[in-house]
Amino acid sequence: MDRYPPPGARGIAGRWRSPLRGPWLTSVYGAVLLAGLPLVIITGLLDYAAYSPQFGQAFPGDVGWLRLPPFDWPTRPSWLFRVTQGLHVTLGIILIPVVLAKLWSVIPKLFDWPPARSLAQVLERLSLLLLVGGILFQIGTGLLNIQYAYLFGFDFYTAHYFGAWVFTAAFVVHVALRLPRLVSALRSRPLRRELHTPTIRPEPPDPDGLVPARPDTATISRRGALTLVGGLSVLLAALTVGQTLDGVWRRTALLLPRGRQPGEGPNGFPVNRSAAAAGVQMTDGWRLTVRGKDREVTLGRAQLLAMRQHTVRLPIGCVEGWSTLQTWTGVRLRDLAALVGVSAPDSAHVRSLERAGLFNQATLQANQVLDGDSLLALRVNGADLSLDHGYPARVIVPALPGVHCTKWVADIVFRTGSDA
Ligand SMILES: Nc1nc2c(c(=O)[nH]1)N[C@H]1C(S)=C(S)[C@@H](COP(=O)(O)O)O[C@H]1N2
Ligand SMILES: [Mo]
């Protein structure tokens, strides 16, 4: 069977004749991914945990035995979510050229013949299928999400979450199988020397068949290939990082459409969902309802402004990767809890005037309610909140994912023990 591949199989594999290919180049890309991908995986899982899945409000809600160990997402440092989410999205994007380059470097393996030599080889190829399919799936769904191309509705979260576990499992298997070969390949030629070599010396034939049997003449050196891939990553980084910076830098975030030109003035920062899109109109007679176990009060904006005001500088970090740092003024959530006789709330349930939409309510943990910087914000940067930013009142809590910083708040229920 070995000697009789189907017509063309050997021919196809033989077509990939770049003299650059070989264990060394594959291992350089592999080492970069080995350093970067665990960070993308970990920050991704942390982002899921930041949504307080213990309240059933993370997407997807029920993940069966793939549940993460439950813990309360901290409120300190206040930039925690900004960093985990920003890293997840930015690093995920920056690594795309490296992923593609590594796939290019192992293309001949896809035409391995015979396809099933032994059980071990079948299992390995299966894990490669999950590895390659998994990462392309995660890149595709992730990119579509930050472009607001919700082609698949909110199943994005479900797909991306389970896709992450499939990919992670395949990644762990792959690293366990290949790490020794990666190390020995990297040792076979020092990086520094290779970077100083403008010409190509094909690597010696390798057991994996990455090195072509009949190498073509080179059109680019290994140094050139690495520079090209690294340059593309730097370019992507430059077009992405602006989303986490305020001011003019935001305009450079060409890959992330949200709020590149957020407007001028105190309310000139990105809007996730405008009041018009949320179907919220100015409500003159607006009153906030605050409820505790056996007390309820309603407050107008003037009454809220007459309470003790607190000013904090806190970020909004969105799941799509953008973030912004602003100065908020309003009433502490724990003061509102005390007002209805709840000194030690276990959670708070916040609802918006917005009728529909997945983000019209949120449950906050005890530590998030009790933090002295957690506000029902009425003003931002010294001005009244604009309607798009949640006027008459919105939630702002340190390190809380933006999606739970509910805008146009209508009522808050502080819960304890049995009714939590
Ligand atoms: N009622 C309501 N609140 C909401 C949202 C929403 O769609 N509806 N979007 C949330 C999301 S996803 C983010 S990132 C922040 C963004 O706040 P901003 O629009 O003021 O920047 O608002 C949050 N609050
Ligand atoms: Mo968001």
CSV table of C-alpha atoms and ligand atoms in Angstrom, one decimal:
chain,number,residue,atom,x,y,z
A,1,MET,CA,0.0,0.0,0.0
A,2,ASP,CA,2.9,2.2,0.9
A,3,ARG,CA,4.1,2.1,-2.6
A,4,TYR,CA,0.8,2.7,-4.3
A,5,PRO,CA,-0.6,6.1,-3.2
A,6,PRO,CA,-3.7,7.2,-5.1
A,7,PRO,CA,-2.9,9.0,-8.3
A,8,GLY,CA,-1.7,12.4,-7.4
A,9,ALA,CA,-1.2,12.1,-3.7
A,10,ARG,CA,2.6,11.9,-3.9
A,11,GLY,CA,2.6,14.4,-6.6
A,12,ILE,CA,0.7,16.9,-4.5
A,13,ALA,CA,3.0,16.4,-1.5
A,14,GLY,CA,5.9,16.8,-3.9
A,15,ARG,CA,4.6,20.1,-5.0
A,16,TRP,CA,5.5,21.8,-1.8
A,17,ARG,CA,9.1,22.4,-2.5
A,18,SER,CA,10.1,25.5,-0.6
A,19,PRO,CA,13.6,25.0,0.8
A,20,LEU,CA,12.6,27.1,3.9
A,21,ARG,CA,10.4,24.3,5.2
A,22,GLY,CA,11.8,22.0,7.9
A,23,PRO,CA,11.7,21.3,11.6
A,24,TRP,CA,13.6,24.4,12.5
A,25,LEU,CA,11.3,27.0,10.9
A,26,THR,CA,8.2,25.1,12.1
A,27,SER,CA,9.6,25.1,15.6
A,28,VAL,CA,10.3,28.8,15.6
A,29,TYR,CA,6.7,29.5,14.8
A,30,GLY,CA,5.7,26.8,17.2
A,31,ALA,CA,7.7,28.3,20.1
A,32,VAL,CA,6.0,31.7,19.5
A,33,LEU,CA,2.6,30.0,19.7
A,34,LEU,CA,3.6,28.0,22.7
A,35,ALA,CA,4.4,31.2,24.5
A,36,GLY,CA,1.4,33.2,23.3
A,37,LEU,CA,-1.6,30.8,23.0
A,38,PRO,CA,-1.7,29.7,26.7
A,39,LEU,CA,-2.1,33.4,27.5
A,40,VAL,CA,-5.0,33.7,25.0
A,41,ILE,CA,-6.6,30.6,26.4
A,42,ILE,CA,-6.2,31.7,30.1
A,43,THR,CA,-7.5,35.2,29.5
A,44,GLY,CA,-10.4,33.8,27.5
A,45,LEU,CA,-11.4,31.6,30.4
A,46,LEU,CA,-11.0,34.4,32.9
A,47,ASP,CA,-13.3,36.5,30.8
A,48,TYR,CA,-15.9,33.9,31.0
A,49,ALA,CA,-15.4,33.8,34.8
A,50,ALA,CA,-15.8,37.6,35.0
A,51,TYR,CA,-19.4,37.3,33.9
A,52,SER,CA,-20.2,35.7,37.3
A,53,PRO,CA,-21.4,32.3,35.9
A,54,GLN,CA,-22.6,31.5,39.5
A,55,PHE,CA,-25.6,33.7,38.7
A,56,GLY,CA,-26.2,31.9,35.4
A,57,GLN,CA,-25.5,35.1,33.5
A,58,ALA,CA,-22.4,34.0,31.6
A,59,PHE,CA,-22.9,32.8,28.0
A,60,PRO,CA,-23.3,29.9,27.5
A,61,GLY,CA,-25.1,29.5,30.9
A,62,ASP,CA,-25.0,25.8,31.3
A,63,VAL,CA,-21.7,24.2,30.4
A,64,GLY,CA,-22.1,20.9,32.2
A,65,TRP,CA,-18.9,19.4,33.5
A,66,LEU,CA,-16.8,22.1,31.7
A,67,ARG,CA,-17.8,24.4,34.5
A,68,LEU,CA,-14.9,26.4,35.9
A,69,PRO,CA,-14.2,26.4,39.6
A,70,PRO,CA,-16.5,29.1,41.0
A,71,PHE,CA,-15.0,32.2,42.5
A,72,ASP,CA,-16.1,35.8,42.9
A,73,TRP,CA,-14.6,38.0,40.3
A,74,PRO,CA,-12.5,40.6,42.2
A,75,THR,CA,-13.1,44.4,41.9
A,76,ARG,CA,-9.3,45.1,42.2
A,77,PRO,CA,-7.3,46.0,40.4
A,78,SER,CA,-10.0,48.1,38.6
A,79,TRP,CA,-8.3,47.5,35.2
A,80,LEU,CA,-8.4,43.7,35.6
A,81,PHE,CA,-11.1,43.0,33.0
A,82,ARG,CA,-9.7,45.7,30.7
A,83,VAL,CA,-6.4,43.8,30.7
A,84,THR,CA,-7.7,40.2,30.5
A,85,GLN,CA,-10.2,41.1,27.7
A,86,GLY,CA,-7.8,43.4,25.9
A,87,LEU,CA,-5.0,40.8,26.0
A,88,HIS,CA,-7.4,38.0,24.8
A,89,VAL,CA,-8.5,40.0,21.7
A,90,THR,CA,-5.3,41.8,20.9
A,91,LEU,CA,-3.0,38.8,21.3
A,92,GLY,CA,-5.5,36.6,19.5
A,93,ILE,CA,-5.3,39.0,16.5
A,94,ILE,CA,-1.5,39.5,16.7
A,95,LEU,CA,-0.9,35.7,16.6
A,96,ILE,CA,-3.0,35.1,13.4
A,97,PRO,CA,0.0,35.6,11.0
A,98,VAL,CA,2.1,33.2,13.1
A,99,VAL,CA,-0.7,30.6,13.1
A,100,LEU,CA,-1.0,30.9,9.3
A,101,ALA,CA,2.8,30.7,8.8
A,102,LYS,CA,3.0,27.6,11.0
A,103,LEU,CA,0.2,26.0,9.0
A,104,TRP,CA,2.1,26.8,5.8
A,105,SER,CA,5.2,25.3,7.1
A,106,VAL,CA,3.6,21.9,7.7
A,107,ILE,CA,1.4,21.7,4.6
A,108,PRO,CA,3.2,18.6,3.2
A,109,LYS,CA,2.1,16.7,6.4
A,110,LEU,CA,-1.5,17.1,5.3
A,111,PHE,CA,-0.8,14.8,2.3
A,112,ASP,CA,1.0,12.2,4.4
A,113,TRP,CA,0.7,8.8,2.7
A,114,PRO,CA,-0.5,6.2,3.7
A,115,PRO,CA,-3.1,8.0,5.8
A,116,ALA,CA,-3.4,5.3,8.4
A,117,ARG,CA,0.0,3.7,9.2
A,118,SER,CA,-0.7,2.8,12.8
A,119,LEU,CA,-3.2,3.5,15.6
A,120,ALA,CA,-0.8,6.1,17.0
A,121,GLN,CA,-0.6,7.9,13.7
A,122,VAL,CA,-4.4,7.9,13.3
A,123,LEU,CA,-4.8,9.4,16.7
A,124,GLU,CA,-2.2,12.0,16.0
A,125,ARG,CA,-3.8,13.0,12.7
A,126,LEU,CA,-7.1,13.2,14.5
A,127,SER,CA,-5.7,15.5,17.1
A,128,LEU,CA,-4.1,17.6,14.3
A,129,LEU,CA,-7.5,17.9,12.7
A,130,LEU,CA,-9.0,19.2,16.0
A,131,LEU,CA,-6.0,21.5,16.5
A,132,VAL,CA,-6.0,23.1,13.1
A,133,GLY,CA,-9.8,23.1,12.7
A,134,GLY,CA,-10.1,24.3,16.3
A,135,ILE,CA,-7.8,27.3,16.0
A,136,LEU,CA,-9.3,28.4,12.6
A,137,PHE,CA,-12.7,28.1,14.1
A,138,GLN,CA,-11.7,30.2,17.2
A,139,ILE,CA,-10.1,32.9,15.0
A,140,GLY,CA,-13.1,33.0,12.7
A,141,THR,CA,-15.7,33.3,15.4
A,142,GLY,CA,-13.6,35.7,17.4
A,143,LEU,CA,-13.0,38.0,14.5
A,144,LEU,CA,-16.7,38.0,13.4
A,145,ASN,CA,-17.7,38.9,16.9
A,146,ILE,CA,-15.5,42.0,17.2
A,147,GLN,CA,-16.6,43.1,13.8
A,148,TYR,CA,-20.2,42.9,15.1
A,149,ALA,CA,-21.0,40.4,12.4
A,150,TYR,CA,-23.4,38.4,14.5
A,151,LEU,CA,-24.1,36.0,11.7
A,152,PHE,CA,-25.0,33.3,14.2
A,153,GLY,CA,-26.9,35.4,16.7
A,154,PHE,CA,-25.7,34.9,20.2
A,155,ASP,CA,-24.7,31.3,19.7
A,156,PHE,CA,-21.3,32.9,19.1
A,157,TYR,CA,-20.6,32.6,22.8
A,158,THR,CA,-21.6,28.9,22.9
A,159,ALA,CA,-19.6,28.1,19.8
A,160,HIS,CA,-16.5,30.0,21.0
A,161,TYR,CA,-16.6,28.5,24.5
A,162,PHE,CA,-16.9,24.9,23.4
A,163,GLY,CA,-14.6,25.5,20.5
A,164,ALA,CA,-12.0,26.7,23.0
A,165,TRP,CA,-12.1,23.5,25.0
A,166,VAL,CA,-11.8,21.4,21.8
A,167,PHE,CA,-8.8,23.5,20.7
A,168,THR,CA,-7.2,23.5,24.2
A,169,ALA,CA,-7.4,19.7,24.5
A,170,ALA,CA,-5.8,19.2,21.1
A,171,PHE,CA,-3.2,21.9,21.9
A,172,VAL,CA,-2.2,20.1,25.1
A,173,VAL,CA,-1.9,16.7,23.3
A,174,HIS,CA,0.1,18.3,20.5
A,175,VAL,CA,2.5,20.0,22.8
A,176,ALA,CA,3.0,16.8,24.8
A,177,LEU,CA,3.8,14.9,21.6
A,178,ARG,CA,5.9,17.5,19.9
A,179,LEU,CA,7.8,19.4,22.6
A,180,PRO,CA,10.9,17.2,22.5
A,181,ARG,CA,11.1,17.6,18.7
A,182,LEU,CA,10.6,21.3,19.0
A,183,VAL,CA,13.5,21.7,21.5
A,184,SER,CA,15.9,19.5,19.4
A,185,ALA,CA,14.9,21.4,16.2
A,186,LEU,CA,15.5,24.8,17.8
A,187,ARG,CA,18.9,23.5,19.0
A,188,SER,CA,19.9,22.3,15.6
A,189,ARG,CA,20.6,25.9,14.4
A,190,PRO,CA,21.0,28.9,16.6
A,191,LEU,CA,18.4,31.6,15.9
A,192,ARG,CA,21.0,34.3,15.9
A,193,ARG,CA,23.0,32.6,13.2
A,194,GLU,CA,20.0,31.9,11.0
A,195,LEU,CA,19.0,35.6,11.3
A,196,HIS,CA,22.4,36.6,10.0
A,197,THR,CA,22.2,34.2,7.0
A,198,PRO,CA,20.7,35.8,4.0
A,199,THR,CA,20.8,32.6,1.9
A,200,ILE,CA,19.1,29.3,2.4
A,201,ARG,CA,20.6,26.1,3.4
A,202,PRO,CA,17.9,23.4,3.3
A,203,GLU,CA,17.6,21.4,6.5
A,204,PRO,CA,18.7,17.7,6.5
A,205,PRO,CA,15.8,15.3,5.7
A,206,ASP,CA,13.6,14.8,8.7
A,207,PRO,CA,11.4,11.9,9.8
A,208,ASP,CA,8.3,14.1,9.5
A,209,GLY,CA,8.9,14.9,5.8
A,210,LEU,CA,8.7,18.6,6.3
A,211,VAL,CA,11.9,19.1,4.3
A,212,PRO,CA,11.2,18.7,0.6
A,213,ALA,CA,12.9,15.8,-1.1
A,214,ARG,CA,13.7,18.0,-4.1
A,215,PRO,CA,14.0,21.6,-2.8
A,216,ASP,CA,13.2,24.4,-5.2
A,217,THR,CA,15.4,27.5,-5.3
A,218,ALA,CA,14.6,30.0,-2.6
A,219,THR,CA,12.8,33.2,-3.3
A,220,ILE,CA,13.2,34.5,0.3
A,221,SER,CA,15.5,33.7,3.2
A,222,ARG,CA,14.3,32.3,6.5
A,223,ARG,CA,15.2,35.6,8.0
A,224,GLY,CA,13.0,37.3,5.3
A,225,ALA,CA,10.1,34.9,6.1
A,226,LEU,CA,10.4,35.5,9.9
A,227,THR,CA,10.6,39.3,9.3
A,228,LEU,CA,7.5,39.2,7.0
A,229,VAL,CA,5.4,37.3,9.6
A,230,GLY,CA,6.7,39.4,12.5
A,231,GLY,CA,6.0,42.5,10.5
A,232,LEU,CA,2.4,41.5,9.8
A,233,SER,CA,1.9,40.8,13.5
A,234,VAL,CA,3.3,44.3,14.3
A,235,LEU,CA,1.0,45.8,11.8
A,236,LEU,CA,-2.0,44.0,13.2
A,237,ALA,CA,-1.0,45.1,16.7
A,238,ALA,CA,-0.7,48.7,15.5
A,239,LEU,CA,-4.2,48.6,14.0
A,240,THR,CA,-5.6,47.0,17.2
A,241,VAL,CA,-4.1,48.5,20.3
A,242,GLY,CA,-5.8,51.9,19.7
A,243,GLN,CA,-9.1,50.4,20.9
A,244,THR,CA,-7.8,50.3,24.4
A,245,LEU,CA,-6.3,53.8,24.3
A,246,ASP,CA,-8.3,57.0,24.6
A,247,GLY,CA,-8.0,60.1,22.5
A,248,VAL,CA,-6.8,60.2,19.0
A,249,TRP,CA,-5.2,56.8,19.2
A,250,ARG,CA,-8.6,55.2,19.0
A,251,ARG,CA,-8.8,56.2,15.4
A,252,THR,CA,-5.9,53.9,14.6
A,253,ALA,CA,-8.0,50.9,15.7
A,254,LEU,CA,-9.0,50.2,12.1
A,255,LEU,CA,-9.7,46.5,12.8
A,256,LEU,CA,-12.3,47.4,15.5
A,257,PRO,CA,-15.1,49.5,14.2
A,258,ARG,CA,-16.6,50.4,17.6
A,259,GLY,CA,-16.4,54.1,18.4
A,260,ARG,CA,-13.3,55.1,16.4
A,261,GLN,CA,-14.8,58.6,16.3
A,262,PRO,CA,-16.8,58.8,19.5
A,263,GLY,CA,-17.4,62.5,19.3
A,264,GLU,CA,-16.4,65.5,21.4
A,265,GLY,CA,-16.9,66.6,24.9
A,266,PRO,CA,-17.3,64.9,28.3
A,267,ASN,CA,-19.5,62.2,26.7
A,268,GLY,CA,-17.2,61.7,23.8
A,269,PHE,CA,-16.2,58.0,24.3
A,270,PRO,CA,-17.5,54.9,22.6
A,271,VAL,CA,-21.1,53.9,22.9
A,272,ASN,CA,-21.9,50.2,22.9
A,273,ARG,CA,-25.7,50.4,22.2
A,274,SER,CA,-27.3,53.8,21.6
A,275,ALA,CA,-30.5,54.8,23.3
A,276,ALA,CA,-32.2,54.7,19.9
A,277,ALA,CA,-31.0,51.2,19.2
A,278,ALA,CA,-32.2,50.1,22.7
A,279,GLY,CA,-35.6,51.8,22.1
A,280,VAL,CA,-35.1,54.1,25.2
A,281,GLN,CA,-36.5,57.6,25.0
A,282,MET,CA,-36.1,60.5,27.4
A,283,THR,CA,-38.3,59.9,30.4
A,284,ASP,CA,-39.2,63.1,32.2
A,285,GLY,CA,-40.9,61.4,35.1
A,286,TRP,CA,-38.1,58.9,35.6
A,287,ARG,CA,-37.9,57.5,39.1
A,288,LEU,CA,-35.5,54.8,40.3
A,289,THR,CA,-37.0,52.0,42.4
A,290,VAL,CA,-34.7,50.5,45.1
A,291,ARG,CA,-35.8,47.4,46.9
A,292,GLY,CA,-34.5,45.5,50.0
A,293,LYS,CA,-36.0,42.6,51.8
A,294,ASP,CA,-38.9,44.5,53.3
A,295,ARG,CA,-38.4,48.1,52.2
A,296,GLU,CA,-38.8,49.9,48.9
A,297,VAL,CA,-38.1,53.5,48.0
A,298,THR,CA,-38.4,55.4,44.8
A,299,LEU,CA,-36.0,58.3,44.0
A,300,GLY,CA,-36.0,61.0,41.3
A,301,ARG,CA,-32.7,62.3,39.8
A,302,ALA,CA,-32.8,65.4,42.0
A,303,GLN,CA,-33.0,63.2,45.1
A,304,LEU,CA,-30.2,61.0,44.0
A,305,LEU,CA,-28.1,64.1,43.3
A,306,ALA,CA,-28.9,65.4,46.8
A,307,MET,CA,-27.3,62.2,48.3
A,308,ARG,CA,-23.6,61.9,49.0
A,309,GLN,CA,-21.8,62.0,45.7
A,310,HIS,CA,-18.7,60.1,45.0
A,311,THR,CA,-16.3,60.6,42.0
A,312,VAL,CA,-14.1,57.8,40.7
A,313,ARG,CA,-12.0,57.2,37.6
A,314,LEU,CA,-12.9,53.8,36.2
A,315,PRO,CA,-12.7,51.9,32.9
A,316,ILE,CA,-15.4,50.4,30.8
A,317,GLY,CA,-14.0,47.2,29.2
A,318,CYS,CA,-16.1,45.6,26.6
A,319,VAL,CA,-16.1,41.9,25.6
A,320,GLU,CA,-15.3,43.0,22.1
A,321,GLY,CA,-11.9,44.2,23.3
A,322,TRP,CA,-12.2,47.9,23.4
A,323,SER,CA,-12.0,49.9,26.6
A,324,THR,CA,-12.0,53.4,27.9
A,325,LEU,CA,-11.1,55.2,31.1
A,326,GLN,CA,-13.5,57.9,32.4
A,327,THR,CA,-14.4,59.9,35.5
A,328,TRP,CA,-17.8,59.0,36.9
A,329,THR,CA,-19.8,60.7,39.6
A,330,GLY,CA,-22.8,59.3,41.4
A,331,VAL,CA,-24.2,57.5,44.5
A,332,ARG,CA,-22.4,54.5,46.0
A,333,LEU,CA,-24.4,51.3,45.5
A,334,ARG,CA,-23.8,50.4,49.1
A,335,ASP,CA,-25.4,53.7,50.2
A,336,LEU,CA,-28.5,52.7,48.1
A,337,ALA,CA,-28.5,49.3,49.8
A,338,ALA,CA,-28.3,50.9,53.2
A,339,LEU,CA,-31.2,53.1,52.3
A,340,VAL,CA,-33.5,50.1,52.1
A,341,GLY,CA,-32.0,48.5,55.2
A,342,VAL,CA,-29.6,46.0,53.5
A,343,SER,CA,-26.2,46.5,55.1
A,344,ALA,CA,-24.8,43.2,53.8
A,345,PRO,CA,-26.3,42.3,50.4
A,346,ASP,CA,-25.4,39.0,48.9
A,347,SER,CA,-26.2,40.3,45.4
A,348,ALA,CA,-27.9,43.0,43.6
A,349,HIS,CA,-30.2,42.7,40.6
A,350,VAL,CA,-30.2,45.7,38.2
A,351,ARG,CA,-32.8,46.2,35.5
A,352,SER,CA,-32.9,48.7,32.7
A,353,LEU,CA,-35.7,50.7,31.2
A,354,GLU,CA,-34.7,48.9,28.0
A,355,ARG,CA,-37.4,46.3,27.3
A,356,ALA,CA,-35.7,43.8,25.0
A,357,GLY,CA,-32.0,43.0,24.5
A,358,LEU,CA,-29.7,40.6,26.3
A,359,PHE,CA,-28.0,43.3,28.2
A,360,ASN,CA,-30.9,45.0,29.9
A,361,GLN,CA,-30.2,43.5,33.3
A,362,ALA,CA,-27.4,42.1,35.4
A,363,THR,CA,-26.7,40.5,38.8
A,364,LEU,CA,-23.8,41.9,40.8
A,365,GLN,CA,-21.8,40.0,43.4
A,366,ALA,CA,-21.6,41.1,47.1
A,367,ASN,CA,-18.1,42.4,46.7
A,368,GLN,CA,-19.1,44.4,43.7
A,369,VAL,CA,-22.0,46.0,45.5
A,370,LEU,CA,-19.9,46.8,48.6
A,371,ASP,CA,-16.8,48.3,46.9
A,372,GLY,CA,-16.6,52.0,47.8
A,373,ASP,CA,-16.0,52.8,44.1
A,374,SER,CA,-19.1,51.0,42.8
A,375,LEU,CA,-21.6,53.6,41.7
A,376,LEU,CA,-25.0,54.3,40.3
A,377,ALA,CA,-23.4,57.0,38.1
A,378,LEU,CA,-25.4,60.2,37.2
A,379,ARG,CA,-22.6,62.2,35.7
A,380,VAL,CA,-19.4,61.6,33.7
A,381,ASN,CA,-16.4,63.9,33.3
A,382,GLY,CA,-18.2,66.7,35.1
A,383,ALA,CA,-21.3,66.7,32.9
A,384,ASP,CA,-24.7,64.9,33.0
A,385,LEU,CA,-24.6,61.5,31.4
A,386,SER,CA,-25.7,61.6,27.8
A,387,LEU,CA,-28.7,59.5,26.9
A,388,ASP,CA,-26.5,57.2,24.9
A,389,HIS,CA,-24.3,56.6,27.9
A,390,GLY,CA,-27.2,55.7,30.1
A,391,TYR,CA,-29.0,58.9,31.4
A,392,PRO,CA,-30.6,59.2,33.8
A,393,ALA,CA,-28.4,56.7,35.7
A,394,ARG,CA,-26.1,53.8,35.0
A,395,VAL,CA,-24.0,51.2,36.9
A,396,ILE,CA,-20.2,51.5,37.0
A,397,VAL,CA,-18.2,49.0,39.1
A,398,PRO,CA,-14.4,48.4,39.2
A,399,ALA,CA,-13.3,45.5,37.0
A,400,LEU,CA,-16.8,44.6,36.0
A,401,PRO,CA,-17.3,43.6,32.4
A,402,GLY,CA,-18.8,46.5,30.4
A,403,VAL,CA,-21.8,44.4,29.6
A,404,HIS,CA,-22.9,44.4,33.2
A,405,CYS,CA,-22.6,48.2,33.6
A,406,THR,CA,-26.3,48.5,32.9
A,407,LYS,CA,-27.5,51.8,31.3
A,408,TRP,CA,-30.8,53.5,31.8
A,409,VAL,CA,-31.3,51.8,35.2
A,410,ALA,CA,-35.0,51.4,36.3
A,411,ASP,CA,-34.7,49.4,39.4
A,412,ILE,CA,-32.2,47.7,41.8
A,413,VAL,CA,-33.1,44.9,44.1
A,414,PHE,CA,-30.6,44.1,47.0
A,415,ARG,CA,-30.8,40.5,48.0
A,416,THR,CA,-29.6,38.7,51.1
A,417,GLY,CA,-29.3,35.0,52.2
A,418,SER,CA,-32.5,33.2,51.5
A,419,ASP,CA,-33.8,35.5,48.8
A,420,ALA,CA,-30.4,35.9,47.1
B,1,LIG,N1,-29.4,48.7,29.1
B,1,LIG,C1,-28.2,48.4,28.5
B,1,LIG,N2,-27.0,48.6,29.2
B,1,LIG,C2,-25.9,48.3,28.6
B,1,LIG,C3,-25.8,47.8,27.3
B,1,LIG,C4,-27.0,47.5,26.6
B,1,LIG,O1,-27.1,47.0,25.5
B,1,LIG,N3,-28.2,47.9,27.3
B,1,LIG,N4,-24.6,47.5,26.7
B,1,LIG,C5,-23.5,47.2,27.7
B,1,LIG,C6,-22.2,47.0,27.1
B,1,LIG,S1,-22.0,45.5,26.2
B,1,LIG,C7,-21.2,47.9,27.3
B,1,LIG,S2,-19.6,47.5,26.8
B,1,LIG,C8,-21.4,49.1,28.0
B,1,LIG,C9,-20.8,50.3,27.2
B,1,LIG,O2,-21.2,51.5,27.8
B,1,LIG,P1,-21.2,52.8,26.9
B,1,LIG,O3,-22.1,52.6,25.8
B,1,LIG,O4,-21.6,53.9,27.8
B,1,LIG,O5,-19.8,53.0,26.5
B,1,LIG,O6,-22.7,49.3,28.3
B,1,LIG,C10,-23.4,48.2,28.8
B,1,LIG,N5,-24.7,48.6,29.3
B,2,MO,MO,-19.8,45.3,25.7
